[in-house]
Short mmCIF file of C-alpha atoms in Angstrom, two decimals:
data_model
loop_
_atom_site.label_atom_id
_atom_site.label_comp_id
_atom_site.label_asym_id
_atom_site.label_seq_id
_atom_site.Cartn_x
_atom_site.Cartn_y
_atom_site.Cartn_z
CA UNK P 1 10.81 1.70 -8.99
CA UNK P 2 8.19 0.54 -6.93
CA UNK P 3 7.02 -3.12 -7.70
CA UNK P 4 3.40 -3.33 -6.36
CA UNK P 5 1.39 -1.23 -3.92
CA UNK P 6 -1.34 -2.52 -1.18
CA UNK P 7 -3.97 -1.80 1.12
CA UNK P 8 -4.96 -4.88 3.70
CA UNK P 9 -6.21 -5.70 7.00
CA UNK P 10 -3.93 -6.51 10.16
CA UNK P 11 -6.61 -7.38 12.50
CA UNK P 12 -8.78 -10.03 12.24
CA UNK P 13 -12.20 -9.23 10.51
CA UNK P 14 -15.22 -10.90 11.33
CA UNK P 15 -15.24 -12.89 7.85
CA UNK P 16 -11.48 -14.21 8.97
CA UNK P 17 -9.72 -16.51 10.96
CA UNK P 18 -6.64 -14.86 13.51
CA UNK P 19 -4.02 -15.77 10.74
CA UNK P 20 -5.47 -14.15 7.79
CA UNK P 21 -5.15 -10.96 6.14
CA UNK P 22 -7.77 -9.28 2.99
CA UNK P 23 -5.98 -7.55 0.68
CA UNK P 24 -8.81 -4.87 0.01
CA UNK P 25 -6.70 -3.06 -3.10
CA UNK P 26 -3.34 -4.21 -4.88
CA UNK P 27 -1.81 -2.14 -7.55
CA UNK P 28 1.40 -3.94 -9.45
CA UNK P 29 3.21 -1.49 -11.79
CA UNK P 30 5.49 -2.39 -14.65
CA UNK P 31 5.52 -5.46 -17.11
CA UNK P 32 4.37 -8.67 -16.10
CA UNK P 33 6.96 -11.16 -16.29
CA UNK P 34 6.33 -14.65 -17.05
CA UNK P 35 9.18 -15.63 -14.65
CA UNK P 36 10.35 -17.72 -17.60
CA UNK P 37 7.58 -19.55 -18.07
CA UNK P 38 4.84 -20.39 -20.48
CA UNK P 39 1.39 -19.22 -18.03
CA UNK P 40 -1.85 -18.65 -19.14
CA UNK P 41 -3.34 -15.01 -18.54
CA UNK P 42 -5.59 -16.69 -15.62
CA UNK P 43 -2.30 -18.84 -14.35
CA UNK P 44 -0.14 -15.71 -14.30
CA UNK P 45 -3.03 -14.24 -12.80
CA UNK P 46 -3.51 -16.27 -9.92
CA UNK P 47 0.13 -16.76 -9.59
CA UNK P 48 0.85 -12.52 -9.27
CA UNK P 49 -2.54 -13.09 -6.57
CA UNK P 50 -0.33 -15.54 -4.20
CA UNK P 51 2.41 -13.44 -4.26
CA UNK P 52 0.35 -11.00 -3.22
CA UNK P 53 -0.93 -12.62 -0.25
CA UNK P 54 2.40 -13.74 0.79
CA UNK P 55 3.74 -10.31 1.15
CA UNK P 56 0.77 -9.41 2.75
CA UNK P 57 0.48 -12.20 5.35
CA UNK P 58 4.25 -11.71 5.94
CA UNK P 59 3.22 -7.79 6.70
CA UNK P 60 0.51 -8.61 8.42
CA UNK P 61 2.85 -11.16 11.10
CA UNK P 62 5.35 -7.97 10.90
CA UNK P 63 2.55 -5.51 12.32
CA UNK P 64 1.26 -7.95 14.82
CA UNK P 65 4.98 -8.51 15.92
CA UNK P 66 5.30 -5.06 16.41
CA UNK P 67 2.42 -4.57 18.15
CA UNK P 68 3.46 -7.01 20.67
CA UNK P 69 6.77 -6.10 21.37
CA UNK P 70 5.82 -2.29 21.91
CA UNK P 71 2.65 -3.51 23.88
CA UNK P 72 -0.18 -1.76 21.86
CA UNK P 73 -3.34 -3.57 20.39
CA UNK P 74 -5.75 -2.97 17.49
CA UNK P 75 -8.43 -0.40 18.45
CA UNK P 76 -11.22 0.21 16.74
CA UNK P 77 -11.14 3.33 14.04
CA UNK P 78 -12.50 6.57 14.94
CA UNK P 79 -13.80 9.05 12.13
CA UNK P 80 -12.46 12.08 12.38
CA UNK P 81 -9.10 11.30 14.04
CA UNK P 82 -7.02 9.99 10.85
CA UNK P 83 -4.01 12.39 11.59
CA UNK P 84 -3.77 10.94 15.20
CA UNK P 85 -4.39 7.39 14.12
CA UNK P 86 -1.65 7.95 11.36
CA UNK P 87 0.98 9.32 13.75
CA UNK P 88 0.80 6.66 16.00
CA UNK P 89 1.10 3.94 12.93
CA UNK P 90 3.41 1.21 13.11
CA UNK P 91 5.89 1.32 10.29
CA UNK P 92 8.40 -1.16 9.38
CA UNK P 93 10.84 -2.72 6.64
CA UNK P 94 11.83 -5.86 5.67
CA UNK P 95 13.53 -7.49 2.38
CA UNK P 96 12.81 -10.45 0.18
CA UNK P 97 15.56 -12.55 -0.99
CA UNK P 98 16.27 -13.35 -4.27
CA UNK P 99 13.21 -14.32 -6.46
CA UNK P 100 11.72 -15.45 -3.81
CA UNK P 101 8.26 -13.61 -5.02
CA UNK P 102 9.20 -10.84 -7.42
CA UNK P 103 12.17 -11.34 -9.96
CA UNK P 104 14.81 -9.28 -8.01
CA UNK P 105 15.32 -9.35 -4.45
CA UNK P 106 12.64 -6.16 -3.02
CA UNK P 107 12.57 -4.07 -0.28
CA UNK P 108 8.78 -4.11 1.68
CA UNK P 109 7.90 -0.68 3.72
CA UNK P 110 4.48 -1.16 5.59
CA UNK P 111 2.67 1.22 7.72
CA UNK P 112 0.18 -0.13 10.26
CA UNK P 113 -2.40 2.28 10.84
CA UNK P 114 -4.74 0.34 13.07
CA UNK P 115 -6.44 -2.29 11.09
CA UNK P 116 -5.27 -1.32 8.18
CA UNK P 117 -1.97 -1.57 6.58
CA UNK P 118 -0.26 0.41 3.65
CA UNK P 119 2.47 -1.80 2.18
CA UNK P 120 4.90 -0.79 -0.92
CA UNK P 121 7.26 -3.59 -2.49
CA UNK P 122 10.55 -1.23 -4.08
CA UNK P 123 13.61 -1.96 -5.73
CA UNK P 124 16.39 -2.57 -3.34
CA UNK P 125 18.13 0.16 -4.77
CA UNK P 126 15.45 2.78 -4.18
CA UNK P 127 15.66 5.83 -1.79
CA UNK P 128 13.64 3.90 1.40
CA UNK P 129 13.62 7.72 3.08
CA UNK P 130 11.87 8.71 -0.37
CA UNK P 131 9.66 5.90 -0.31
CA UNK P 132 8.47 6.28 3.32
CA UNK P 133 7.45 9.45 2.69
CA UNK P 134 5.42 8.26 -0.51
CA UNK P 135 3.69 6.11 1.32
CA UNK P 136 3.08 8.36 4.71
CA UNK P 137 1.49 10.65 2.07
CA UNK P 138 -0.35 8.32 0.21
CA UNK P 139 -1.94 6.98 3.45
CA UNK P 140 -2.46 10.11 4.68
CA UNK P 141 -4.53 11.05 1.57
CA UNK P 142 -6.88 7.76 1.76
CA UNK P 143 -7.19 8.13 5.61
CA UNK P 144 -8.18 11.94 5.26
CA UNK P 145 -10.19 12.26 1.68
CA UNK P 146 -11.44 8.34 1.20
CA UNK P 147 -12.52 8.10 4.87
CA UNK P 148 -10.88 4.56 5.12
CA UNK P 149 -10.86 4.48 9.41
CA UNK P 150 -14.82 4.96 8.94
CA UNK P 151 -17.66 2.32 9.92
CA UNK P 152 -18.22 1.05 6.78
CA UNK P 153 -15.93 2.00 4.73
CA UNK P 154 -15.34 0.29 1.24
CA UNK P 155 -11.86 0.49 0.01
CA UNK P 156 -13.28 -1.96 -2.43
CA UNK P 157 -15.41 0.69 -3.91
CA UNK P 158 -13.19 3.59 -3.78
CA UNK P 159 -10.92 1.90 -5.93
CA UNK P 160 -10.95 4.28 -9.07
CA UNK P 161 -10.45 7.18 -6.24
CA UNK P 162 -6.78 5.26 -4.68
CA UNK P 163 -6.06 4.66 -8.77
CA UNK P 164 -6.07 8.29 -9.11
CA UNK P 165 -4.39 9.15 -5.92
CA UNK P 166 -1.24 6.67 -7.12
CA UNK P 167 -1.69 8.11 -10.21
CA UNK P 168 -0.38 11.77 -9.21
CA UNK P 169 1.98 10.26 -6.47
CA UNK P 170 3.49 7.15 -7.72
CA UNK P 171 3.21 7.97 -12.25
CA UNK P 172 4.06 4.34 -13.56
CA UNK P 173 5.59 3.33 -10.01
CA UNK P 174 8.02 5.87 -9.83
CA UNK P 175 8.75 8.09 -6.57
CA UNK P 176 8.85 11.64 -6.70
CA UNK P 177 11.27 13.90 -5.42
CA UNK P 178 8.61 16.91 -4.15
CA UNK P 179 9.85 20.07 -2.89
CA UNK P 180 7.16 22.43 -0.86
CA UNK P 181 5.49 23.96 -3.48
CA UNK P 182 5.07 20.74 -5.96
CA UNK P 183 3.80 19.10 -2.84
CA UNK P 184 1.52 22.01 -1.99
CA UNK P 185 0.11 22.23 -5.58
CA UNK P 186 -0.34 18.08 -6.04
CA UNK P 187 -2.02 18.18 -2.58
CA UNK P 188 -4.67 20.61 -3.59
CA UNK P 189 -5.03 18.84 -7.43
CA UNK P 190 -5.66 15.80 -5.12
CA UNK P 191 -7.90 16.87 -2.84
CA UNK P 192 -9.65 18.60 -5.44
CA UNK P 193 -10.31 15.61 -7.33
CA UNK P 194 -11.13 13.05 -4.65
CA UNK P 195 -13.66 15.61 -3.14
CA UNK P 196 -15.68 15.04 -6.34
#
């Protein structure tokens, strides 16, 4: 099961200091949990927000670590060349202990595509070769269809677009064991809709 889904910057924006990351969409499937305590709807709210930025600041210093060590730098985003961008992406994993943000220890996969990164929070007992893939083809899709490497694009208003897009890849979380043809056929049903 995958716990929560997100798209966020890696580089610094002009709005942000070095050390900060914007997480420009966050999806969180299954119940909330109260973590065994009495929260309002706002406190839970705000509490399932910090979480969020946690995982993505520690992404974020996993990108930039990356980065480093292999010697390559942010670079501005180029329209057009989404495939190249996304086979040169950084892609990592790392796990969070116990509790320490979600109730069971997780398993976080990011891909760093340039300023952007594509982060999924499993189960630690999930297929991580499955759940690579999901999310290669999930940022392939927004990269290709939603334009996301463009000047100006707005992640924040394409939102209903990536709903639908984790809709058809990722029903209620779950990853999807696709052979050629199901992959073929949900490809096409995507890009069909998203061209809308």
């Amino acid at each position: 099961m995958v716990v929560c889904f997100l798209i966020h910057t890696v580089c610094p924006a002009s709005a942000l200091s070095a050390g900060e990351s914007r997480i420009l969409y966050a999806r969180v499937f299954g119940p909330e949990t109260g973590d065994g305590f009495d929260f309002t709807p706002e406190q839970r709210r705000l509490l399932q927000k910090e979480k969020l930025h946690v995982v993505a600041r520690q992404v974020r210093s996993a990108v930039a670590l990356s980065r480093e060590a292999s010697g390559s730098l942010c670079v501005e985003a180029v329209l057009g060349e989404e495939a190249a961008a996304l086979g040169e992406a950084d892609s990592g994993v790392f796990s969070l202990g116990n509790a320490e943000l979600f109730p069971d220890r997780s398993v976080v996969l990011w891909l760093g595509v340039q300023s952007l990164a594509f982060t999924l929070v499993c189960r630690p007992h999930e297929n991580l070769l499955l759940a690579e893939g999901a999310l290669r083809n999930i940022a392939r899709h927004c990269l290709e269809e939603l334009r996301l490497l463009g000047p100006g694009a707005e992640v924040l208003l394409k939102s209903d677009r990536v709903d639908a897009l984790l809709h058809r890849l990722l029903p209620h979380g779950q990853l999807l064991f696709l052979n050629h043809r199901f992959a073929f056929t949900l490809d096409k049903e995507i890009v069909s809709y998203l061209s809308k």
